[in-house]
Amino acid sequence: MNLKKNDTFTVTIEDMSDDGAGIGKLDGYIWFIKDTVIGDRVEAKVMKMKKSYGFARLMKVTAPSPARVEPLCPAARRCGGCQLQAMSYEEQLKFKENKVYNNLIRIGKLEGLRRVVEEETDKGEAEEGELSEDRRAFRPVFLPIIGMENPWRYRNKAQFPFGTDKDGKVVTGFYAGRTHTIIPQEDCLLGVEENRDILKIIRDFMDRFNIRPYDETSCEGLVRHVLIRKGFATGELMVCLVINGSRIPYQEKLVEELQSAGGMTSISLSVNRERTNVIMGKEIIHLFGPGYITDFIGNVKYRISPLSFYQVNPVQTEKLYRTALEYAGLTGNEVVWDLYCGIGTISLFLAQKAKKVYGVEIVPQAVEDARRNAQINGIENAEFFVGKAEEVLPEEYEKNGIYGDVIVVDPPRKGCDEKCLDTIVKMGPERVVYVSCDSATLARDVRFLCDRGYEVRKVRCCDMFFSTVHVETVVLMSKR
Ligand code: SAH
């Protein structure tokens, strides 16, 4: 490759990396170019070169891809939060589906995986009886991705940093990609419209009473971030101001003004005096309301406090977990394990159709939330363990003889620990439902189970994060 730094060249984008950069090839050398779309012909400038690949900056799109659209957000390129905003939603969905499908074929070696369109699904879901007679009917099916009906403004949670511009004025917005420079922008199109009103109230209040934003270099100033959450089903709003102190001057006034935003239910402060990138402090001071907001996913009620984990896209979460529930095939007599259960979202869905659900989660506060969520919903057949899935499952199975008819797993990106998968194989549940946010580790784990007596029946992706490269997948496996 006889190019060097700052040279420009022209290339066609053929693929996309896991973090959303376009990929183009010149004489076998691979270029990563952000802000491009598969099918674009672009002019790019060399930024950095390694032995077999390099990074270049998009200068000009010389021939746009048919998949290219004008990003709605004026800050799309500088922000970096949405890697795929220049791609039409239809293409985004295709891109995500292909990524998962290809990983299952390449890493998972599921050669027989058959893509079907919705109308055909019944054939793929042939009755158990037919399956043994005609092995071809066994071929696992890959169902069409579940896309979002309303891709914009889907996020129920937002965190905005505060800072000052060069004239010393209070600004809020987002950090410019991988830096700590704040770009003023008070309306993220993935977030709710109320964010805008709330930010304006806080900024005006700070201006009026001369309350300074926190400065990361000097560690002086008070207001660091604001966390805003909304219950989509209830309309309830929560504001939590993260401050470098334990009170805000004239806080009664701020509380009063924030209440003018419709639906305001909880206002609090989070104390964070540390020199850290972690946004939230551990101590919460409640200023108004019960300290939490309520929301529903399906018919299950959740109590969300400033520090609790909660899915950011509740609408798609319901669709994803309904798919998992459907795949679990419960009749009311099953004992089910929900490994990596978080605040118990899947467990509480399953509990309504199962005899008993056991949830396992490593974060103690999440388990506390899960237990409380079970309680406020009157669900009595769900029990939760704090611990690692790979430790709790073997212990409960081998020492205490607790079995499972169905095991659901929803691990973090690194997938399941092998010890956990080993125990699943030993336990031998009829069905395993794998919910995944990383198709490479999903494919690896599916291969492991396929080599040990399980086979894949169905795969379905669900898009929870419009405009980003992330995608969720549900896989149904059953005992061969
Ligand atoms: N289904 C959950 C979210 C799962 S996200 C919900 O809706 O709330 C993955 C979860 O796995 C996280 O809550 C994380 O804390 C937990 N986790 C990570 N490693 C784990 C391990 N080794 N054992 C059990 N839980 C783990």
Short mmCIF file of C-alpha atoms and ligand atoms in Angstrom, two decimals, residues 309 311 317 321 338-346 360-363 366 387-390 410-412 414 417, ligand 1:
data_model
loop_
_atom_site.label_atom_id
_atom_site.label_comp_id
_atom_site.label_asym_id
_atom_site.label_seq_id
_atom_site.Cartn_x
_atom_site.Cartn_y
_atom_site.Cartn_z
CA PHE A 309 -31.09 -1.02 35.93
CA GLN A 311 -34.14 -1.71 29.79
CA THR A 317 -38.04 -5.35 25.26
CA TYR A 321 -39.14 -11.25 25.96
CA ASP A 338 -33.53 -17.66 34.15
CA LEU A 339 -29.75 -17.21 34.19
CA TYR A 340 -28.28 -13.68 34.14
CA CYS A 341 -31.70 -12.45 35.19
CA GLY A 342 -30.89 -8.80 36.04
CA ILE A 343 -33.94 -7.21 37.69
CA GLY A 344 -35.99 -10.28 36.75
CA THR A 345 -37.71 -8.92 33.65
CA ILE A 346 -37.71 -12.30 31.89
CA VAL A 360 -29.62 -16.05 39.00
CA GLU A 361 -27.84 -12.70 38.88
CA ILE A 362 -24.42 -11.50 40.01
CA VAL A 363 -25.37 -7.93 41.08
CA ALA A 366 -30.48 -6.11 40.82
CA GLY A 387 -24.16 -15.22 42.43
CA LYS A 388 -22.47 -16.29 39.24
CA ALA A 389 -24.57 -18.46 36.95
CA GLU A 390 -21.60 -20.81 36.54
CA ASP A 410 -29.49 -13.68 28.75
CA PRO A 411 -25.76 -13.19 29.33
CA PRO A 412 -23.65 -10.04 28.82
CA LYS A 414 -18.95 -12.18 26.57
CA ASP A 417 -19.08 -19.37 30.95
N1 SAH B 1 -32.60 -10.10 31.45
C1 SAH B 1 -32.06 -9.09 32.29
C2 SAH B 1 -30.83 -8.39 31.72
C3 SAH B 1 -29.68 -9.28 31.43
S1 SAH B 1 -28.22 -8.37 31.08
C4 SAH B 1 -33.09 -8.00 32.56
O1 SAH B 1 -33.96 -7.81 31.75
O2 SAH B 1 -32.98 -7.35 33.57
C5 SAH B 1 -27.02 -9.49 31.72
C6 SAH B 1 -26.99 -9.60 33.23
O3 SAH B 1 -26.03 -10.59 33.60
C7 SAH B 1 -26.56 -8.33 33.95
O4 SAH B 1 -27.56 -8.00 34.87
C8 SAH B 1 -25.24 -8.72 34.67
O5 SAH B 1 -25.11 -8.11 35.92
C9 SAH B 1 -25.40 -10.21 34.82
N2 SAH B 1 -24.19 -11.04 34.92
C10 SAH B 1 -22.97 -10.83 34.37
N3 SAH B 1 -22.16 -11.87 34.59
C11 SAH B 1 -22.87 -12.78 35.30
C12 SAH B 1 -22.57 -14.09 35.82
N4 SAH B 1 -21.38 -14.64 35.64
N5 SAH B 1 -23.54 -14.74 36.48
C13 SAH B 1 -24.77 -14.18 36.65
N6 SAH B 1 -25.10 -12.94 36.19
C14 SAH B 1 -24.16 -12.26 35.52
#
